[in-house]
mmCIF file of C-alpha atoms and ligand atoms in Angstrom:
data_model
loop_
_atom_site.group_PDB
_atom_site.id
_atom_site.type_symbol
_atom_site.label_atom_id
_atom_site.label_comp_id
_atom_site.label_asym_id
_atom_site.label_seq_id
_atom_site.Cartn_x
_atom_site.Cartn_y
_atom_site.Cartn_z
ATOM 1 C CA MET A 1 28.315 -84.827 -151.719
ATOM 2 C CA PHE A 2 31.735 -84.370 -153.201
ATOM 3 C CA LYS A 3 33.251 -86.925 -155.503
ATOM 4 C CA VAL A 4 36.910 -87.833 -155.623
ATOM 5 C CA ASN A 5 39.077 -88.095 -158.724
ATOM 6 C CA ASP A 6 38.597 -91.804 -159.069
ATOM 7 C CA ASN A 7 41.645 -92.135 -161.307
ATOM 8 C CA PHE A 8 43.544 -92.251 -158.010
ATOM 9 C CA LEU A 9 41.590 -95.342 -157.044
ATOM 10 C CA LYS A 10 42.854 -97.107 -160.146
ATOM 11 C CA LEU A 11 46.455 -96.994 -158.918
ATOM 12 C CA PRO A 12 47.876 -100.336 -157.803
ATOM 13 C CA GLY A 13 47.389 -100.772 -154.068
ATOM 14 C CA SER A 14 50.844 -100.467 -152.584
ATOM 15 C CA TYR A 15 53.714 -98.254 -153.438
ATOM 16 C CA LEU A 16 57.006 -100.105 -153.947
ATOM 17 C CA PHE A 17 59.070 -98.301 -151.327
ATOM 18 C CA SER A 18 56.394 -98.486 -148.652
ATOM 19 C CA THR A 19 56.139 -102.253 -149.154
ATOM 20 C CA ILE A 20 59.912 -102.479 -148.732
ATOM 21 C CA ALA A 21 59.812 -100.299 -145.603
ATOM 22 C CA LYS A 22 57.127 -102.531 -144.077
ATOM 23 C CA LYS A 23 59.123 -105.694 -144.691
ATOM 24 C CA VAL A 24 62.338 -104.125 -143.385
ATOM 25 C CA ASN A 25 60.649 -102.772 -140.240
ATOM 26 C CA ALA A 26 59.047 -106.121 -139.496
ATOM 27 C CA TYR A 27 62.397 -107.877 -139.873
ATOM 28 C CA SER A 28 64.220 -105.325 -137.676
ATOM 29 C CA LYS A 29 61.588 -105.650 -134.975
ATOM 30 C CA ALA A 30 61.886 -109.428 -134.949
ATOM 31 C CA HIS A 31 65.709 -109.323 -135.062
ATOM 32 C CA PRO A 32 66.831 -106.292 -133.024
ATOM 33 C CA ASP A 33 70.395 -107.640 -132.827
ATOM 34 C CA LYS A 34 70.965 -107.515 -136.594
ATOM 35 C CA THR A 35 72.509 -104.523 -138.360
ATOM 36 C CA LEU A 36 70.942 -103.915 -141.740
ATOM 37 C CA ILE A 37 72.809 -102.323 -144.644
ATOM 38 C CA ARG A 38 70.549 -100.395 -146.988
ATOM 39 C CA LEU A 39 71.504 -100.414 -150.638
ATOM 40 C CA GLY A 40 67.949 -99.929 -151.758
ATOM 41 C CA ILE A 41 66.626 -96.403 -151.919
ATOM 42 C CA GLY A 42 68.080 -93.858 -154.328
ATOM 43 C CA ASP A 43 69.141 -91.185 -151.867
ATOM 44 C CA VAL A 44 72.582 -89.682 -151.475
ATOM 45 C CA THR A 45 74.543 -89.914 -148.210
ATOM 46 C CA GLN A 46 77.531 -87.567 -148.604
ATOM 47 C CA PRO A 47 77.220 -84.097 -147.012
ATOM 48 C CA LEU A 48 76.814 -80.987 -149.166
ATOM 49 C CA ALA A 49 80.071 -79.778 -150.740
ATOM 50 C CA PRO A 50 81.825 -76.800 -149.061
ATOM 51 C CA ALA A 51 81.216 -74.480 -152.051
ATOM 52 C CA ILE A 52 77.476 -75.091 -151.689
ATOM 53 C CA ILE A 53 77.487 -74.577 -147.920
ATOM 54 C CA ASP A 54 79.370 -71.275 -148.428
ATOM 55 C CA ALA A 55 76.813 -70.082 -150.987
ATOM 56 C CA LEU A 56 73.959 -71.011 -148.644
ATOM 57 C CA HIS A 57 75.511 -69.135 -145.683
ATOM 58 C CA LYS A 58 76.208 -66.084 -147.798
ATOM 59 C CA SER A 59 72.720 -65.901 -149.268
ATOM 60 C CA VAL A 60 71.071 -66.494 -145.893
ATOM 61 C CA ASP A 61 72.996 -63.485 -144.565
ATOM 62 C CA GLU A 62 71.810 -61.398 -147.531
ATOM 63 C CA MET A 63 68.241 -62.100 -146.489
ATOM 64 C CA ALA A 64 68.889 -60.348 -143.144
ATOM 65 C CA HIS A 65 69.226 -56.909 -144.776
ATOM 66 C CA ALA A 66 66.509 -54.921 -146.492
ATOM 67 C CA GLU A 67 68.768 -53.955 -149.414
ATOM 68 C CA SER A 68 69.687 -57.550 -150.260
ATOM 69 C CA PHE A 69 66.484 -59.288 -149.170
ATOM 70 C CA HIS A 70 64.735 -61.440 -151.790
ATOM 71 C CA GLY A 71 61.024 -62.214 -151.907
ATOM 72 C CA TYR A 72 59.280 -64.194 -154.633
ATOM 73 C CA ALA A 73 61.688 -65.408 -157.297
ATOM 74 C CA PRO A 74 61.081 -64.568 -160.978
ATOM 75 C CA ASP A 75 58.753 -67.092 -162.681
ATOM 76 C CA LEU A 76 61.460 -68.885 -164.664
ATOM 77 C CA GLY A 77 64.066 -68.690 -161.883
ATOM 78 C CA TYR A 78 66.897 -66.200 -161.285
ATOM 79 C CA GLU A 79 68.885 -65.225 -164.329
ATOM 80 C CA PHE A 80 72.219 -65.862 -162.559
ATOM 81 C CA LEU A 81 71.272 -69.536 -162.278
ATOM 82 C CA ARG A 82 69.727 -69.913 -165.722
ATOM 83 C CA THR A 83 72.772 -68.388 -167.434
ATOM 84 C CA ALA A 84 75.115 -70.659 -165.443
ATOM 85 C CA ILE A 85 73.004 -73.660 -166.510
ATOM 86 C CA VAL A 86 73.048 -72.665 -170.180
ATOM 87 C CA LYS A 87 76.788 -72.013 -170.214
ATOM 88 C CA ASN A 88 77.804 -75.202 -168.408
ATOM 89 C CA ASP A 89 75.190 -77.756 -169.434
ATOM 90 C CA TYR A 90 74.333 -76.669 -172.961
ATOM 91 C CA THR A 91 76.596 -74.164 -174.757
ATOM 92 C CA SER A 92 79.694 -76.087 -173.645
ATOM 93 C CA ARG A 93 78.252 -79.225 -175.258
ATOM 94 C CA GLY A 94 77.285 -77.516 -178.469
ATOM 95 C CA CYS A 95 73.563 -77.442 -177.606
ATOM 96 C CA GLU A 96 71.525 -74.502 -178.767
ATOM 97 C CA ILE A 97 69.477 -73.665 -175.660
ATOM 98 C CA SER A 98 68.896 -70.159 -174.301
ATOM 99 C CA ALA A 99 68.373 -68.987 -170.714
ATOM 100 C CA ASP A 100 64.713 -68.144 -171.328
ATOM 101 C CA GLU A 101 64.032 -71.779 -172.239
ATOM 102 C CA ILE A 102 65.065 -72.939 -168.746
ATOM 103 C CA PHE A 103 62.373 -73.277 -166.067
ATOM 104 C CA VAL A 104 63.909 -73.576 -162.594
ATOM 105 C CA SER A 105 61.937 -75.767 -160.206
ATOM 106 C CA ASP A 106 62.235 -77.621 -156.920
ATOM 107 C CA GLY A 107 63.167 -80.901 -158.574
ATOM 108 C CA ALA A 108 62.676 -83.325 -161.398
ATOM 109 C CA LYS A 109 60.163 -85.566 -159.636
ATOM 110 C CA CYS A 110 57.585 -82.759 -159.549
ATOM 111 C CA ASP A 111 58.341 -81.704 -163.094
ATOM 112 C CA SER A 112 58.204 -85.259 -164.433
ATOM 113 C CA GLY A 113 54.843 -85.714 -162.713
ATOM 114 C CA ASN A 114 53.428 -82.340 -163.767
ATOM 115 C CA ILE A 115 54.578 -82.096 -167.374
ATOM 116 C CA GLN A 116 51.811 -84.436 -168.554
ATOM 117 C CA GLU A 117 49.310 -81.644 -167.784
ATOM 118 C CA LEU A 118 50.262 -80.049 -171.111
ATOM 119 C CA PHE A 119 48.886 -82.976 -173.099
ATOM 120 C CA ALA A 120 45.427 -84.202 -174.034
ATOM 121 C CA LEU A 121 43.952 -87.081 -172.076
ATOM 122 C CA ASP A 122 43.669 -89.312 -175.110
ATOM 123 C CA ASN A 123 47.397 -89.163 -175.845
ATOM 124 C CA LYS A 124 49.187 -92.491 -175.719
ATOM 125 C CA ILE A 125 52.322 -92.598 -173.630
ATOM 126 C CA ALA A 126 55.277 -94.911 -174.152
ATOM 127 C CA VAL A 127 57.531 -95.892 -171.259
ATOM 128 C CA CYS A 128 60.401 -98.268 -170.744
ATOM 129 C CA ASP A 129 59.631 -101.387 -168.744
ATOM 130 C CA PRO A 130 61.104 -101.375 -166.056
ATOM 131 C CA VAL A 131 60.326 -97.709 -165.404
ATOM 132 C CA TYR A 132 60.667 -94.904 -162.831
ATOM 133 C CA PRO A 133 57.139 -95.210 -161.379
ATOM 134 C CA VAL A 134 56.341 -91.460 -161.469
ATOM 135 C CA TYR A 135 55.921 -91.428 -165.265
ATOM 136 C CA VAL A 136 53.141 -93.993 -165.303
ATOM 137 C CA ASP A 137 51.426 -93.130 -162.021
ATOM 138 C CA SER A 138 51.164 -89.396 -162.794
ATOM 139 C CA ASN A 139 49.473 -90.238 -166.098
ATOM 140 C CA VAL A 140 47.120 -92.644 -164.343
ATOM 141 C CA MET A 141 46.175 -89.938 -161.811
ATOM 142 C CA ALA A 142 45.380 -87.647 -164.743
ATOM 143 C CA GLY A 143 43.158 -90.289 -166.340
ATOM 144 C CA ARG A 144 45.411 -91.456 -169.156
ATOM 145 C CA THR A 145 44.721 -95.072 -168.353
ATOM 146 C CA GLY A 146 42.357 -97.128 -170.444
ATOM 147 C CA VAL A 147 41.839 -100.470 -168.735
ATOM 148 C CA TYR A 148 44.222 -102.275 -166.441
ATOM 149 C CA ASP A 149 45.072 -105.855 -167.241
ATOM 150 C CA LEU A 150 45.735 -107.599 -163.943
ATOM 151 C CA SER A 151 47.528 -110.527 -165.529
ATOM 152 C CA THR A 152 50.039 -108.389 -167.420
ATOM 153 C CA GLU A 153 49.983 -105.474 -164.911
ATOM 154 C CA ARG A 154 49.524 -103.069 -167.796
ATOM 155 C CA TRP A 155 47.337 -100.103 -168.741
ATOM 156 C CA SER A 156 45.856 -100.193 -172.231
ATOM 157 C CA GLN A 157 46.684 -96.515 -172.831
ATOM 158 C CA VAL A 158 50.332 -97.011 -171.937
ATOM 159 C CA ILE A 159 52.755 -98.555 -174.403
ATOM 160 C CA TYR A 160 55.428 -100.538 -172.579
ATOM 161 C CA MET A 161 58.833 -100.901 -174.212
ATOM 162 C CA PRO A 162 60.596 -103.932 -172.727
ATOM 163 C CA CYS A 163 64.190 -103.340 -171.613
ATOM 164 C CA THR A 164 65.881 -106.618 -170.771
ATOM 165 C CA LYS A 165 69.310 -108.116 -171.213
ATOM 166 C CA GLU A 166 68.151 -109.488 -174.574
ATOM 167 C CA ASN A 167 68.107 -105.939 -176.000
ATOM 168 C CA ASN A 168 70.854 -104.550 -173.744
ATOM 169 C CA PHE A 169 68.140 -102.630 -171.864
ATOM 170 C CA VAL A 170 67.693 -100.339 -174.882
ATOM 171 C CA PRO A 171 64.041 -99.693 -175.813
ATOM 172 C CA GLU A 172 62.918 -100.430 -179.369
ATOM 173 C CA PHE A 173 60.426 -98.351 -181.356
ATOM 174 C CA PRO A 174 56.989 -99.630 -180.334
ATOM 175 C CA LYS A 175 54.599 -101.211 -182.843
ATOM 176 C CA GLU A 176 51.820 -98.932 -181.728
ATOM 177 C CA GLN A 177 52.384 -95.197 -182.289
ATOM 178 C CA PRO A 178 52.911 -93.131 -179.101
ATOM 179 C CA ASP A 179 52.267 -89.391 -178.598
ATOM 180 C CA LEU A 180 54.530 -88.976 -175.564
ATOM 181 C CA ILE A 181 57.719 -90.952 -175.027
ATOM 182 C CA TYR A 182 59.447 -91.028 -171.654
ATOM 183 C CA LEU A 183 63.171 -91.780 -171.738
ATOM 184 C CA CYS A 184 65.413 -91.792 -168.657
ATOM 185 C CA ILE A 185 69.101 -91.908 -169.593
ATOM 186 C CA PRO A 186 71.276 -92.948 -167.791
ATOM 187 C CA ASN A 187 68.475 -95.171 -166.619
ATOM 188 C CA ASN A 188 66.935 -95.617 -163.219
ATOM 189 C CA PRO A 189 66.548 -98.523 -162.373
ATOM 190 C CA THR A 190 68.746 -100.445 -164.831
ATOM 191 C CA GLY A 191 71.772 -98.107 -164.735
ATOM 192 C CA THR A 192 72.195 -98.549 -168.494
ATOM 193 C CA THR A 193 72.509 -95.956 -171.257
ATOM 194 C CA ILE A 194 72.198 -95.514 -175.004
ATOM 195 C CA THR A 195 74.678 -93.955 -177.426
ATOM 196 C CA LYS A 196 74.270 -90.579 -179.044
ATOM 197 C CA ALA A 197 73.573 -92.311 -182.383
ATOM 198 C CA GLN A 198 70.784 -94.357 -180.771
ATOM 199 C CA LEU A 199 69.278 -91.248 -179.175
ATOM 200 C CA GLN A 200 69.444 -89.467 -182.541
ATOM 201 C CA GLU A 201 67.252 -92.255 -183.946
ATOM 202 C CA TRP A 202 64.684 -91.582 -181.217
ATOM 203 C CA VAL A 203 64.721 -87.873 -182.043
ATOM 204 C CA ASN A 204 64.235 -88.621 -185.760
ATOM 205 C CA TYR A 205 61.414 -91.041 -184.922
ATOM 206 C CA ALA A 206 59.643 -88.518 -182.663
ATOM 207 C CA ASN A 207 59.906 -85.765 -185.270
ATOM 208 C CA LYS A 208 58.608 -88.119 -187.953
ATOM 209 C CA ILE A 209 55.522 -89.259 -186.034
ATOM 210 C CA GLY A 210 54.901 -85.935 -184.243
ATOM 211 C CA ALA A 211 55.584 -87.223 -180.729
ATOM 212 C CA VAL A 212 57.204 -85.452 -177.778
ATOM 213 C CA ILE A 213 60.113 -87.048 -175.913
ATOM 214 C CA ILE A 214 60.233 -86.319 -172.192
ATOM 215 C CA TYR A 215 63.911 -86.850 -171.488
ATOM 216 C CA ASP A 216 64.943 -87.373 -167.862
ATOM 217 C CA ALA A 217 68.673 -86.684 -167.492
ATOM 218 C CA ALA A 218 68.810 -86.727 -163.687
ATOM 219 C CA TYR A 219 71.918 -88.959 -163.773
ATOM 220 C CA GLU A 220 73.816 -87.028 -166.424
ATOM 221 C CA ALA A 221 76.711 -86.300 -164.035
ATOM 222 C CA TYR A 222 77.475 -90.020 -163.717
ATOM 223 C CA ILE A 223 78.248 -90.541 -167.410
ATOM 224 C CA SER A 224 81.818 -91.745 -167.859
ATOM 225 C CA GLU A 225 81.785 -93.096 -171.409
ATOM 226 C CA GLU A 226 82.485 -90.873 -174.415
ATOM 227 C CA ASP A 227 79.616 -91.704 -176.755
ATOM 228 C CA VAL A 228 76.810 -91.370 -174.185
ATOM 229 C CA PRO A 229 74.866 -88.106 -174.639
ATOM 230 C CA HIS A 230 74.653 -85.709 -171.656
ATOM 231 C CA SER A 231 71.649 -83.903 -173.120
ATOM 232 C CA ILE A 232 69.077 -84.774 -175.751
ATOM 233 C CA TYR A 233 69.808 -81.400 -177.364
ATOM 234 C CA GLU A 234 73.129 -82.823 -178.526
ATOM 235 C CA CYS A 235 70.960 -84.497 -181.174
ATOM 236 C CA GLU A 236 69.919 -82.682 -184.302
ATOM 237 C CA GLY A 237 66.229 -81.829 -184.376
ATOM 238 C CA ALA A 238 65.646 -82.245 -180.623
ATOM 239 C CA ARG A 239 64.439 -78.647 -180.296
ATOM 240 C CA THR A 240 61.231 -79.539 -182.120
ATOM 241 C CA CYS A 241 60.430 -82.724 -180.195
ATOM 242 C CA ALA A 242 62.061 -82.847 -176.757
ATOM 243 C CA ILE A 243 61.565 -81.610 -173.209
ATOM 244 C CA GLU A 244 64.507 -82.234 -170.864
ATOM 245 C CA LEU A 245 64.298 -82.729 -167.089
ATOM 246 C CA ARG A 246 67.311 -82.084 -164.886
ATOM 247 C CA SER A 247 67.898 -82.274 -161.164
ATOM 248 C CA PHE A 248 70.543 -81.172 -158.665
ATOM 249 C CA SER A 249 69.664 -84.111 -156.405
ATOM 250 C CA LYS A 250 72.060 -86.768 -157.625
ATOM 251 C CA ASN A 251 74.946 -84.667 -158.994
ATOM 252 C CA ALA A 252 75.134 -82.267 -156.039
ATOM 253 C CA GLY A 253 73.348 -83.989 -153.164
ATOM 254 C CA PHE A 254 70.308 -81.665 -153.208
ATOM 255 C CA THR A 255 67.761 -84.392 -152.387
ATOM 256 C CA GLY A 256 66.873 -82.505 -149.204
ATOM 257 C CA VAL A 257 67.706 -79.015 -150.511
ATOM 258 C CA ARG A 258 65.458 -79.290 -153.621
ATOM 259 C CA LEU A 259 66.392 -77.833 -156.993
ATOM 260 C CA GLY A 260 65.918 -78.861 -160.606
ATOM 261 C CA PHE A 261 64.972 -77.435 -163.950
ATOM 262 C CA THR A 262 63.092 -78.277 -167.112
ATOM 263 C CA VAL A 263 63.978 -77.181 -170.622
ATOM 264 C CA VAL A 264 61.091 -76.496 -172.997
ATOM 265 C CA PRO A 265 62.473 -75.149 -176.295
ATOM 266 C CA LYS A 266 60.538 -72.422 -178.099
ATOM 267 C CA ASP A 267 60.517 -74.551 -181.271
ATOM 268 C CA LEU A 268 58.403 -77.225 -179.607
ATOM 269 C CA LYS A 269 54.901 -76.726 -180.981
ATOM 270 C CA SER A 270 51.660 -78.468 -181.748
ATOM 271 C CA GLY A 271 50.550 -76.610 -184.866
ATOM 272 C CA GLU A 272 50.695 -72.970 -183.779
ATOM 273 C CA VAL A 273 50.518 -73.751 -180.067
ATOM 274 C CA SER A 274 53.789 -73.354 -178.187
ATOM 275 C CA LEU A 275 54.472 -75.877 -175.423
ATOM 276 C CA HIS A 276 56.988 -73.375 -174.046
ATOM 277 C CA ASP A 277 54.237 -70.768 -173.585
ATOM 278 C CA MET A 278 51.931 -73.375 -172.061
ATOM 279 C CA TRP A 279 54.548 -74.459 -169.515
ATOM 280 C CA ALA A 280 55.339 -70.803 -168.753
ATOM 281 C CA ARG A 281 51.653 -70.237 -168.050
ATOM 282 C CA ARG A 282 51.416 -73.368 -165.919
ATOM 283 C CA HIS A 283 54.591 -72.499 -164.000
ATOM 284 C CA GLY A 284 53.343 -68.944 -163.371
ATOM 285 C CA THR A 285 49.929 -70.125 -162.239
ATOM 286 C CA LYS A 286 50.751 -73.076 -159.999
ATOM 287 C CA TYR A 287 54.309 -72.556 -158.849
ATOM 288 C CA ASN A 288 56.107 -69.840 -156.888
ATOM 289 C CA GLY A 289 59.701 -70.781 -157.496
ATOM 290 C CA ALA A 290 62.634 -72.389 -155.750
ATOM 291 C CA PRO A 291 64.013 -70.373 -152.805
ATOM 292 C CA TYR A 292 66.576 -67.649 -153.512
ATOM 293 C CA ILE A 293 69.120 -69.251 -151.194
ATOM 294 C CA VAL A 294 68.713 -72.590 -152.959
ATOM 295 C CA GLN A 295 69.119 -70.999 -156.384
ATOM 296 C CA ARG A 296 72.344 -69.374 -155.109
ATOM 297 C CA ALA A 297 73.442 -72.835 -153.937
ATOM 298 C CA GLY A 298 72.628 -74.104 -157.423
ATOM 299 C CA GLU A 299 74.793 -71.368 -158.928
ATOM 300 C CA ALA A 300 77.677 -72.590 -156.724
ATOM 301 C CA VAL A 301 77.354 -76.039 -158.308
ATOM 302 C CA TYR A 302 78.751 -74.401 -161.468
ATOM 303 C CA SER A 303 81.581 -72.468 -159.750
ATOM 304 C CA GLU A 304 85.125 -73.771 -160.266
ATOM 305 C CA ALA A 305 85.299 -74.949 -156.639
ATOM 306 C CA GLY A 306 81.822 -76.474 -156.827
ATOM 307 C CA LYS A 307 82.583 -78.377 -160.014
ATOM 308 C CA ALA A 308 85.812 -79.795 -158.566
ATOM 309 C CA GLN A 309 84.166 -80.837 -155.285
ATOM 310 C CA LEU A 310 81.190 -82.454 -156.995
ATOM 311 C CA LYS A 311 83.384 -84.343 -159.405
ATOM 312 C CA GLU A 312 84.954 -85.928 -156.331
ATOM 313 C CA GLN A 313 81.550 -86.693 -154.836
ATOM 314 C CA VAL A 314 80.357 -88.435 -157.991
ATOM 315 C CA ALA A 315 83.682 -90.327 -158.111
ATOM 316 C CA TYR A 316 83.096 -91.432 -154.507
ATOM 317 C CA TYR A 317 79.778 -93.049 -155.422
ATOM 318 C CA MET A 318 81.110 -94.487 -158.665
ATOM 319 C CA LYS A 319 83.906 -96.153 -156.722
ATOM 320 C CA ASN A 320 81.137 -97.972 -154.838
ATOM 321 C CA ALA A 321 79.446 -98.841 -158.121
ATOM 322 C CA ALA A 322 82.666 -100.326 -159.504
ATOM 323 C CA ALA A 323 83.232 -102.303 -156.284
ATOM 324 C CA ILE A 324 79.686 -103.708 -156.319
ATOM 325 C CA LYS A 325 79.927 -104.557 -159.993
ATOM 326 C CA SER A 326 83.268 -106.369 -159.765
ATOM 327 C CA GLY A 327 82.480 -107.987 -156.403
ATOM 328 C CA LEU A 328 79.186 -109.422 -157.595
ATOM 329 C CA THR A 329 80.669 -110.528 -160.910
ATOM 330 C CA GLU A 330 83.356 -112.416 -158.972
ATOM 331 C CA ALA A 331 80.640 -113.986 -156.861
ATOM 332 C CA GLY A 332 79.031 -115.325 -160.040
ATOM 333 C CA TYR A 333 76.206 -112.816 -160.535
ATOM 334 C CA GLU A 334 75.205 -111.384 -163.879
ATOM 335 C CA VAL A 335 75.516 -107.631 -163.379
ATOM 336 C CA PHE A 336 74.518 -104.615 -165.508
ATOM 337 C CA GLY A 337 74.777 -100.831 -165.144
ATOM 338 C CA GLY A 338 77.167 -99.194 -162.698
ATOM 339 C CA VAL A 339 79.393 -97.586 -165.367
ATOM 340 C CA ASN A 340 77.441 -94.445 -166.280
ATOM 341 C CA ALA A 341 74.996 -94.511 -163.376
ATOM 342 C CA PRO A 342 75.008 -95.147 -159.615
ATOM 343 C CA TYR A 343 72.700 -98.150 -160.079
ATOM 344 C CA ILE A 344 73.613 -101.812 -160.371
ATOM 345 C CA TRP A 345 71.028 -104.063 -161.970
ATOM 346 C CA LEU A 346 71.586 -107.738 -161.423
ATOM 347 C CA LYS A 347 69.948 -110.929 -162.559
ATOM 348 C CA THR A 348 68.610 -112.861 -159.581
ATOM 349 C CA PRO A 349 70.356 -116.223 -159.178
ATOM 350 C CA GLU A 350 68.682 -119.535 -159.896
ATOM 351 C CA HIS A 351 65.575 -117.937 -161.418
ATOM 352 C CA MET A 352 64.442 -116.551 -158.081
ATOM 353 C CA THR A 353 61.690 -113.947 -158.346
ATOM 354 C CA SER A 354 62.695 -110.382 -157.459
ATOM 355 C CA TRP A 355 60.772 -110.496 -154.163
ATOM 356 C CA ASP A 356 62.118 -113.926 -153.213
ATOM 357 C CA PHE A 357 65.622 -112.586 -153.715
ATOM 358 C CA PHE A 358 64.722 -109.488 -151.670
ATOM 359 C CA ASP A 359 63.639 -111.704 -148.754
ATOM 360 C CA TYR A 360 66.656 -113.962 -149.186
ATOM 361 C CA LEU A 361 69.108 -111.028 -148.979
ATOM 362 C CA LEU A 362 67.246 -109.403 -146.111
ATOM 363 C CA GLU A 363 67.180 -112.580 -144.043
ATOM 364 C CA ASN A 364 70.553 -114.101 -144.895
ATOM 365 C CA ALA A 365 72.795 -111.081 -145.513
ATOM 366 C CA ASN A 366 70.784 -108.336 -143.783
ATOM 367 C CA VAL A 367 71.196 -106.288 -146.962
ATOM 368 C CA VAL A 368 68.268 -104.292 -148.341
ATOM 369 C CA GLY A 369 67.920 -103.799 -152.079
ATOM 370 C CA THR A 370 65.036 -103.105 -154.453
ATOM 371 C CA PRO A 371 63.119 -105.851 -156.289
ATOM 372 C CA GLY A 372 63.199 -105.256 -160.040
ATOM 373 C CA SER A 373 59.568 -106.289 -160.485
ATOM 374 C CA GLY A 374 58.571 -103.178 -158.508
ATOM 375 C CA PHE A 375 59.582 -101.116 -161.552
ATOM 376 C CA GLY A 376 57.477 -103.087 -164.011
ATOM 377 C CA PRO A 377 56.796 -106.627 -165.248
ATOM 378 C CA CYS A 378 60.040 -106.778 -167.282
ATOM 379 C CA GLY A 379 61.970 -106.077 -164.071
ATOM 380 C CA GLU A 380 60.917 -109.504 -162.765
ATOM 381 C CA GLY A 381 63.980 -111.639 -162.136
ATOM 382 C CA TYR A 382 66.181 -108.577 -161.617
ATOM 383 C CA PHE A 383 67.282 -106.633 -158.551
ATOM 384 C CA ARG A 384 68.593 -103.085 -158.030
ATOM 385 C CA LEU A 385 71.425 -102.044 -155.749
ATOM 386 C CA THR A 386 72.579 -98.452 -155.415
ATOM 387 C CA ALA A 387 76.045 -96.963 -155.039
ATOM 388 C CA PHE A 388 74.837 -94.166 -152.740
ATOM 389 C CA GLY A 389 76.080 -95.749 -149.499
ATOM 390 C CA SER A 390 79.375 -95.088 -147.731
ATOM 391 C CA HIS A 391 82.486 -96.993 -148.832
ATOM 392 C CA GLU A 392 82.433 -98.840 -145.487
ATOM 393 C CA ASN A 393 78.827 -99.968 -145.788
ATOM 394 C CA THR A 394 79.226 -100.932 -149.416
ATOM 395 C CA LYS A 395 82.290 -102.996 -148.587
ATOM 396 C CA ALA A 396 80.564 -104.656 -145.660
ATOM 397 C CA ALA A 397 77.489 -105.450 -147.769
ATOM 398 C CA LEU A 398 79.651 -107.023 -150.473
ATOM 399 C CA LYS A 399 81.432 -109.164 -147.925
ATOM 400 C CA ARG A 400 78.063 -110.454 -146.711
ATOM 401 C CA LEU A 401 76.844 -111.091 -150.257
ATOM 402 C CA LYS A 402 79.980 -112.987 -151.180
ATOM 403 C CA ALA A 403 79.666 -115.159 -148.046
ATOM 404 C CA LEU A 404 76.179 -116.405 -149.016
HETATM 405 C C1 LIG B 1 66.169 -89.140 -158.374
HETATM 406 C C2 LIG B 1 65.490 -88.985 -159.684
HETATM 407 C C3 LIG B 1 65.034 -87.745 -160.093
HETATM 408 C C4 LIG B 1 65.284 -86.516 -159.275
HETATM 409 O O1 LIG B 1 64.192 -86.099 -158.590
HETATM 410 P P1 LIG B 1 64.262 -84.791 -157.694
HETATM 411 O O2 LIG B 1 62.828 -84.471 -157.498
HETATM 412 O O3 LIG B 1 64.967 -83.740 -158.491
HETATM 413 O O4 LIG B 1 64.970 -85.121 -156.437
HETATM 414 C C5 LIG B 1 64.410 -87.641 -161.326
HETATM 415 N N1 LIG B 1 64.256 -88.713 -162.114
HETATM 416 C C6 LIG B 1 64.707 -89.917 -161.767
HETATM 417 C C7 LIG B 1 64.539 -91.055 -162.686
HETATM 418 C C8 LIG B 1 65.315 -90.091 -160.529
HETATM 419 O O5 LIG B 1 65.744 -91.299 -160.160
#
């Protein structure tokens, strides 16, 4: 009789977004006359930019001819894409990263879930609380758990770094020493960031204690302030302690197209063992690459036309973020984020719990958001709204919120 990987059975019963979907469906069924506005889930709504559509059409046509047909992609991804990435995301920012340190993939969710395979099961991981759930759950599935404390909702093998308004949502070095440190900057869900000087301290800390930082920069394109780092490799010494995850989902609307990449520098080693070589082996064994046509679309993200069009798209969403932030502030809410990220993180009014506020908004404003407690115990008493809607919907939602 087969046995299952019972680490999966240790996962908390319900997934945040399926709980939300259930509640929303039940409400819609009971109130078919109401129009809901969804400012909850982190998915884009604007169509793909023309430069990307052109690149897709062109590469699809290439596939129709034997001389320009493409089969399996090279293990690391096509060189045309990796060189465009290096030039635009790294060299231009003074980061020393080469094209053969880039691993093209179908997105940062997979990579952020898979990267833990490189590390021993007894490693301790440190995460921000609240946190993007993939970091913790993928480690739990692998068995990096210890025991779960129901009262604190915490795993003993996971070190939680509280991020609340008391510390400006900036994690502090934990008392207990971690082996892996997950940082997501700009942050999902809080929408907050740290400065380059603060990130440099994390890099120094990781190098000192021999930890690896897994740096999720999926929202890099939304950074508007000068002293916020776009890449961890802007910091000195990051090549010996950091892996960086990037995605085309939020900067270019590829959530349904699928493209991302992970940077594993060749200087990142445990003794003589190269994490770069390990990830190359893993990538070659378990992954067969992002589609040629999608990698061509990714290349178009870095074309002059692509860059100009995507700048406008990001500005479109950030206009929503600014409107939500100022509108809610006017309405008396305490609001965070929304300056370098498409997420607004607000304090629930009158000490309501995150789920009570979710129900309150759903029933009284017909607006759907995300309860902060779904991202971790320190998210209790907070609520996330996203700027990914249309201007019209965002405006309408704000009007409803202000009328409460
Ligand atoms: C959206 C998001 C990603 C991107 O995931 P993809 O798989 O590339 O779509 C990665 N990390 C965080 C924190 C995100 O919110």
